[in-house]
Short mmCIF file of C-alpha atoms and ligand atoms in Angstrom, two decimals:
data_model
loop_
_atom_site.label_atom_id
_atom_site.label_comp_id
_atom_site.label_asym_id
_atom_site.label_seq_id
_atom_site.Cartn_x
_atom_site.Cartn_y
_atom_site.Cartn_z
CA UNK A 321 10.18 50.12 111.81
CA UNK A 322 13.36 48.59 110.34
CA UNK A 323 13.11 45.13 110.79
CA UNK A 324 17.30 44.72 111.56
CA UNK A 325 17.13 47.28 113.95
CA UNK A 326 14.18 48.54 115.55
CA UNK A 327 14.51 51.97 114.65
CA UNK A 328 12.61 53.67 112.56
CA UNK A 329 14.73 55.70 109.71
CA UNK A 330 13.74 58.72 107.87
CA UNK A 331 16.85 60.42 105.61
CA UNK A 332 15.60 63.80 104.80
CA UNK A 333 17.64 65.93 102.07
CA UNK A 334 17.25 69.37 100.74
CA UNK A 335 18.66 69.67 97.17
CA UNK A 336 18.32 70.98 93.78
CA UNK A 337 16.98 69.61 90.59
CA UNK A 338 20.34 68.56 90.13
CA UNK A 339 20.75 66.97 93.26
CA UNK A 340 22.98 68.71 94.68
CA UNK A 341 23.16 69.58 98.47
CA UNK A 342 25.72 72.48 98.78
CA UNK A 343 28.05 74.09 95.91
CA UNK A 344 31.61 73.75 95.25
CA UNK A 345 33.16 75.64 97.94
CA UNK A 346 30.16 73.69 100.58
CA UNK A 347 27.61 76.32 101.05
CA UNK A 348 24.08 75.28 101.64
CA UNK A 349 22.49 77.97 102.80
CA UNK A 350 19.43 77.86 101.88
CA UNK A 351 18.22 75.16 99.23
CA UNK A 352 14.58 75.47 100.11
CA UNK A 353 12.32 78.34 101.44
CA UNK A 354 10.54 78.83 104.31
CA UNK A 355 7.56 76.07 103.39
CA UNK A 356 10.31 73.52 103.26
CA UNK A 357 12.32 74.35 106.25
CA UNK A 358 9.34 74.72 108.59
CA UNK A 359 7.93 70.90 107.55
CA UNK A 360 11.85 69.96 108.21
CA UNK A 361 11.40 71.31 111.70
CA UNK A 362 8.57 69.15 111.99
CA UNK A 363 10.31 65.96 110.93
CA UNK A 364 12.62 67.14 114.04
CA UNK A 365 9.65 67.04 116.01
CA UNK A 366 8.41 63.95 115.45
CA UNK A 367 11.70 61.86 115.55
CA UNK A 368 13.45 60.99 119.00
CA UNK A 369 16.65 61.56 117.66
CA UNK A 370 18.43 63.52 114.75
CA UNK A 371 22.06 62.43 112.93
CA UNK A 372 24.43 63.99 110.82
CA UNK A 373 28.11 63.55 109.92
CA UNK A 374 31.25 65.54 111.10
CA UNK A 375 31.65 67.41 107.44
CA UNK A 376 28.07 68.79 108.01
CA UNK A 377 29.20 69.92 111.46
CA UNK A 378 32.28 71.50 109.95
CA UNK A 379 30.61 72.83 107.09
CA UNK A 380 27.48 74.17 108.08
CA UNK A 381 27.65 74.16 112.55
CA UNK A 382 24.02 73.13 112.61
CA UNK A 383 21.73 73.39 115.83
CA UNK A 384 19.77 70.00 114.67
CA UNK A 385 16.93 72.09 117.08
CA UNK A 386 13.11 72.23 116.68
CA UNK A 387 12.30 75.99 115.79
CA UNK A 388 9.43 77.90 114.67
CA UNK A 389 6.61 74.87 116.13
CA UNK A 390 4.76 75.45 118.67
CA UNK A 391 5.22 73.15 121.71
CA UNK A 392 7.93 71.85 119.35
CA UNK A 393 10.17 69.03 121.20
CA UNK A 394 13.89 68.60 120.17
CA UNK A 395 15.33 65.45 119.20
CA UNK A 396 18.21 64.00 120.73
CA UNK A 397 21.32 65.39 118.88
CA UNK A 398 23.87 62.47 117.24
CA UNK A 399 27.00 63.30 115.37
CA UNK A 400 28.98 60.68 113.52
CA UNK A 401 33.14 61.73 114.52
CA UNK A 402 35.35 58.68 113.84
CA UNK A 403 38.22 61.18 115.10
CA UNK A 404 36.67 63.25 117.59
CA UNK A 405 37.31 66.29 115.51
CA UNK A 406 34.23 68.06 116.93
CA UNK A 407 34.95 71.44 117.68
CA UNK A 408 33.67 72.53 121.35
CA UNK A 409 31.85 75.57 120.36
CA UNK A 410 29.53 74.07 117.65
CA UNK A 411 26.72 74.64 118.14
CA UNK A 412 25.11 71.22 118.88
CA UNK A 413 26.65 71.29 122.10
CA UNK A 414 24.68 74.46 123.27
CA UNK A 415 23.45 73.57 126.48
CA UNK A 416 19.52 73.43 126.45
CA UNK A 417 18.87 69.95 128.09
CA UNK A 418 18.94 68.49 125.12
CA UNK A 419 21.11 65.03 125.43
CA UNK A 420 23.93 64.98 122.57
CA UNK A 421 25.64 61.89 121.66
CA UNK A 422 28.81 62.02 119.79
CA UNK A 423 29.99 58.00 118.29
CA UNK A 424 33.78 58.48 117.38
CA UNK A 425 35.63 55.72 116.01
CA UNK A 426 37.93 52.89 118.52
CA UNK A 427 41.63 54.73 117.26
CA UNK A 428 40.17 58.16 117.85
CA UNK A 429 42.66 60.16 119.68
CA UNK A 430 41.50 61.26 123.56
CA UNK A 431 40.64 65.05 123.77
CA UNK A 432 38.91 67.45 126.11
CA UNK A 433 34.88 67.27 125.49
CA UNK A 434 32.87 69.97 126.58
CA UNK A 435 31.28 70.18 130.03
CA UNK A 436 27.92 69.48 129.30
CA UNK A 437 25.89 67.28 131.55
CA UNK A 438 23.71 65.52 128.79
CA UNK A 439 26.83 64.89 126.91
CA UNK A 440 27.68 61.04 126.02
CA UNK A 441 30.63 59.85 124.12
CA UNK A 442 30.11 55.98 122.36
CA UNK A 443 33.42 54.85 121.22
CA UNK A 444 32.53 52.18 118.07
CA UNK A 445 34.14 48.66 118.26
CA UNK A 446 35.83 49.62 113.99
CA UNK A 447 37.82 53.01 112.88
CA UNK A 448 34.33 54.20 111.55
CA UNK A 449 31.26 53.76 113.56
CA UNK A 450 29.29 51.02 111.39
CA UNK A 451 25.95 52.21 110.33
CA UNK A 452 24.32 48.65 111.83
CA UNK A 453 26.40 49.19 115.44
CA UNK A 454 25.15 53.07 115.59
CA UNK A 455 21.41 51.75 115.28
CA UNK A 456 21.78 49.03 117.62
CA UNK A 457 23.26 51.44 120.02
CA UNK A 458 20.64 54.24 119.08
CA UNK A 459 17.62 51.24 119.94
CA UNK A 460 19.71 49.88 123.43
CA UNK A 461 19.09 54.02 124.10
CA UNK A 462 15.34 53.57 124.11
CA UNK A 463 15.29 55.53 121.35
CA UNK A 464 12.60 54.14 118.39
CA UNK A 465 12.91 56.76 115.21
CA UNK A 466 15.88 58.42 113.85
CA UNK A 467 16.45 61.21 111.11
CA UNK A 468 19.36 61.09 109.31
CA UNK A 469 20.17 64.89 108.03
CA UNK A 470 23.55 64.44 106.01
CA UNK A 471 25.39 64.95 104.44
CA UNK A 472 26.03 62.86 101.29
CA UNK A 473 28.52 60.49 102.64
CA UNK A 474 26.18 59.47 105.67
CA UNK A 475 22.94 59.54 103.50
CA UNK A 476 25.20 56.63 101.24
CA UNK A 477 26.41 54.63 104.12
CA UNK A 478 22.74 54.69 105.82
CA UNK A 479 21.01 53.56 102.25
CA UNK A 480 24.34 50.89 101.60
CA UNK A 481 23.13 49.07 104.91
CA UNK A 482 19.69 48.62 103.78
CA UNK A 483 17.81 50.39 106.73
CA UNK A 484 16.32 53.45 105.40
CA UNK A 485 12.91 52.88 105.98
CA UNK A 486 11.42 56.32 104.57
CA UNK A 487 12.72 59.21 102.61
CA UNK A 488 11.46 62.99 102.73
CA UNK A 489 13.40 64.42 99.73
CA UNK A 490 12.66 68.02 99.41
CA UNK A 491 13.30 69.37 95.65
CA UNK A 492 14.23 73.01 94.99
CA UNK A 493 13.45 74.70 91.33
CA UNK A 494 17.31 75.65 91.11
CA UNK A 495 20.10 74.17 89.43
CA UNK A 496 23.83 74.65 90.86
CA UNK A 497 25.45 72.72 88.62
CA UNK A 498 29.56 71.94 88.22
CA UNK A 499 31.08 68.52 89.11
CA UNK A 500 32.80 69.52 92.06
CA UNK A 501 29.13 70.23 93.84
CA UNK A 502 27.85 67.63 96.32
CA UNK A 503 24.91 65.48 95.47
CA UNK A 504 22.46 64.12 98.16
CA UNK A 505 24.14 60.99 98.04
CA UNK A 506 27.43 59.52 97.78
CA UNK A 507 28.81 56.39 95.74
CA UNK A 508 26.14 53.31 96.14
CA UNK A 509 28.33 51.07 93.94
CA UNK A 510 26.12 51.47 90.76
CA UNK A 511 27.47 50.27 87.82
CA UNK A 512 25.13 50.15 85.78
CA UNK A 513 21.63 51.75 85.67
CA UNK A 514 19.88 48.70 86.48
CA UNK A 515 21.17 48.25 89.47
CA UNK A 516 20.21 51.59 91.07
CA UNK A 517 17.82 51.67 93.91
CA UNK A 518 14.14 52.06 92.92
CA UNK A 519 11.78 53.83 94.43
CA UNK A 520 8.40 53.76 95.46
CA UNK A 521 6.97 57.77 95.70
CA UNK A 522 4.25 57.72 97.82
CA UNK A 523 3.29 61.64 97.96
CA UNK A 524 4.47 64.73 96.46
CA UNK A 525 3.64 67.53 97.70
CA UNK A 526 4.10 71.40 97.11
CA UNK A 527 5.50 73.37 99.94
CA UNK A 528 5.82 76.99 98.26
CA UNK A 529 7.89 76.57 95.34
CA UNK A 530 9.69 73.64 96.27
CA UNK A 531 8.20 69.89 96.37
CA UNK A 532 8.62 67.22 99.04
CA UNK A 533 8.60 63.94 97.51
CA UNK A 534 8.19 61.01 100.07
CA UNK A 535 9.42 57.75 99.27
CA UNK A 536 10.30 54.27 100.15
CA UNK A 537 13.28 52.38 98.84
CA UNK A 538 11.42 49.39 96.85
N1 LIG B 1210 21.24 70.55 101.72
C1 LIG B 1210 21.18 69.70 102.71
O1 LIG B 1210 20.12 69.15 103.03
C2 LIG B 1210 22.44 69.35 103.45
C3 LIG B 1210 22.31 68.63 104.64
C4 LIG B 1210 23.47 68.27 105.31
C5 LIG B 1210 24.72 68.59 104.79
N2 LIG B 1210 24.81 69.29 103.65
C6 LIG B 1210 26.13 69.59 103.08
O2 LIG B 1210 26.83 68.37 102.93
C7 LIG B 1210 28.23 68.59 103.06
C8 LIG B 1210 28.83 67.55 103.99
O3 LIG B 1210 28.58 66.26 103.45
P1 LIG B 1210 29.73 65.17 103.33
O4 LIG B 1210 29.22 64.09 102.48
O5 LIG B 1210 31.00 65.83 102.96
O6 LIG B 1210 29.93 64.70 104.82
P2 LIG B 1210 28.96 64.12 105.96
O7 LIG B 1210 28.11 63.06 105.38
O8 LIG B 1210 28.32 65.26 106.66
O9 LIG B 1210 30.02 63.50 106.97
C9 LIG B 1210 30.79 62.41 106.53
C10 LIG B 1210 31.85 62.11 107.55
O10 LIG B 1210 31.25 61.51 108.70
C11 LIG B 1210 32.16 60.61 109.27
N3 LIG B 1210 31.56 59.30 109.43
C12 LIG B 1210 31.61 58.56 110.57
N4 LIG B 1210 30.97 57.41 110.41
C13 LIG B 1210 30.52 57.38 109.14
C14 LIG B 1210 29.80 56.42 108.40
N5 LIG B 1210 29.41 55.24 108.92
N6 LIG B 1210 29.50 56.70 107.12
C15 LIG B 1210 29.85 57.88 106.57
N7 LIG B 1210 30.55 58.83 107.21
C16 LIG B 1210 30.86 58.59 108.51
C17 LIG B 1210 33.37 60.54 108.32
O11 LIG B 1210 34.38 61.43 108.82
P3 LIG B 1210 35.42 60.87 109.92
O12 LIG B 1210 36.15 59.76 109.25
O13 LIG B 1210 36.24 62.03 110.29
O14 LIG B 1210 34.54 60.38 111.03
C18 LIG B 1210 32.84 61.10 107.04
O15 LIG B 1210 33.83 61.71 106.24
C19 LIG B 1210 28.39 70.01 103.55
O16 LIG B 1210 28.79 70.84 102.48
C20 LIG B 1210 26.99 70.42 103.98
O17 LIG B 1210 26.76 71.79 103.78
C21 LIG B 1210 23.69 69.69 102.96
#
């Protein structure tokens, strides 16, 4: 449990030996094999709620659903949209009683939501919703663990405010390459290599031909 917050927070990435999450042109589809994505579905499971960022919505319309588990529960669906740019046919808003929160920003402009009665709009008090304020909101919910899912701009902010409490990094034996590919995680303000952020690996494990290594930041 994060001691700020309450909330428990796992950031799970998929990504290549090179780190990188999607290529050039942002597809993602699929990093991993079928090992991989079934013990994702599982981290689903076991969270109460799920997160990801509107340029993971854009890019890749995920579900954020718990497939493929038997007696699987979804997690609550939460996209970060300072704008409100979601589009209504993604596919996080398909309607199986799942509640979906959407946190835009305090300028965003007003806009027709979808009629969906487990839908809930927070408006932040900033432009962007602050990482801290989404957790504190996320707790006031009832809700005790969160997984953040993406992409590498929300995996940065999330790390940057210090309240990552576990990482499931799942490695796949490819290499995409280029400089225009995404890592799994945006700028930290390293300058040098000292000051990157250390971590403790506490299990690695094979799933197939990829590897899960779980971690803690030190
Ligand atoms: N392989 C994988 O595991 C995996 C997983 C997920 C995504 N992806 C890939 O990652 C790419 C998208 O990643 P991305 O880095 O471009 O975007 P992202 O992290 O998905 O979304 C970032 C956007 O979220 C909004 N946002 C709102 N509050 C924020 C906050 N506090 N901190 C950061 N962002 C906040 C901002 O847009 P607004 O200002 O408009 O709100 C920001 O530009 C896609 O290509 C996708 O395919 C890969």
């Amino acid at each position: 449990m994060n001691k700020n917050t309450g909330v428990t927070v796992t950031l799970k990435a998929s990504f290549t030996l090179d780190g990188k999450i999607a290529t050039a042109s942002g597809n993602s589809k699929w990093i991993t094999g079928k090992a991989a994505r079934r013990k994702a579905h599982e981290l689903r499971h076991e969270n109460d709620a799920v997160l990801v960022g509107i340029n993971t919505v854009l890019a890749d319309d995920p579900e954020l659903t718990v497939r493929g588990i038997e007696e699987g529960r979804s997690p609550i669906r939460i996209v970060l949209d300072s704008k409100a740019r979601i589009p209504e046919q993604s596919r996080v808003f398909q309607n199986d009683g799942v509640p979906v929160i959407i946190i835009t920003g305090n300028q965003a402009p007003s806009r027709n939501w979808p009629e969906l009665a487990e839908l809930r709009i927070l408006t932040a008090p900033t432009g962007t919703p602050d990482v801290l304020w989404v957790l504190s909101e996320i707790w006031k919910l009832g809700l005790k663990s969160l997984l953040i899912e993406g992409g590498s701009l929300i995996h940065a902010s999330f790390l940057k405010s210090n309240c990552v409490d576990q990482l499931e990094l799942f490695l796949a034996p490819k290499i995409i390459g280029g400089q225009d590919s995404l890592s799994w995680c945006g700028d930290l303000n390293v300058g040098t290599v000292n000051e990157a952020s250390q971590l403790e690996i506490s299990s690695i494990t094979e799933l197939g031909v990829d590897l899960l290594i779980s971690a803690k930041l030190k």
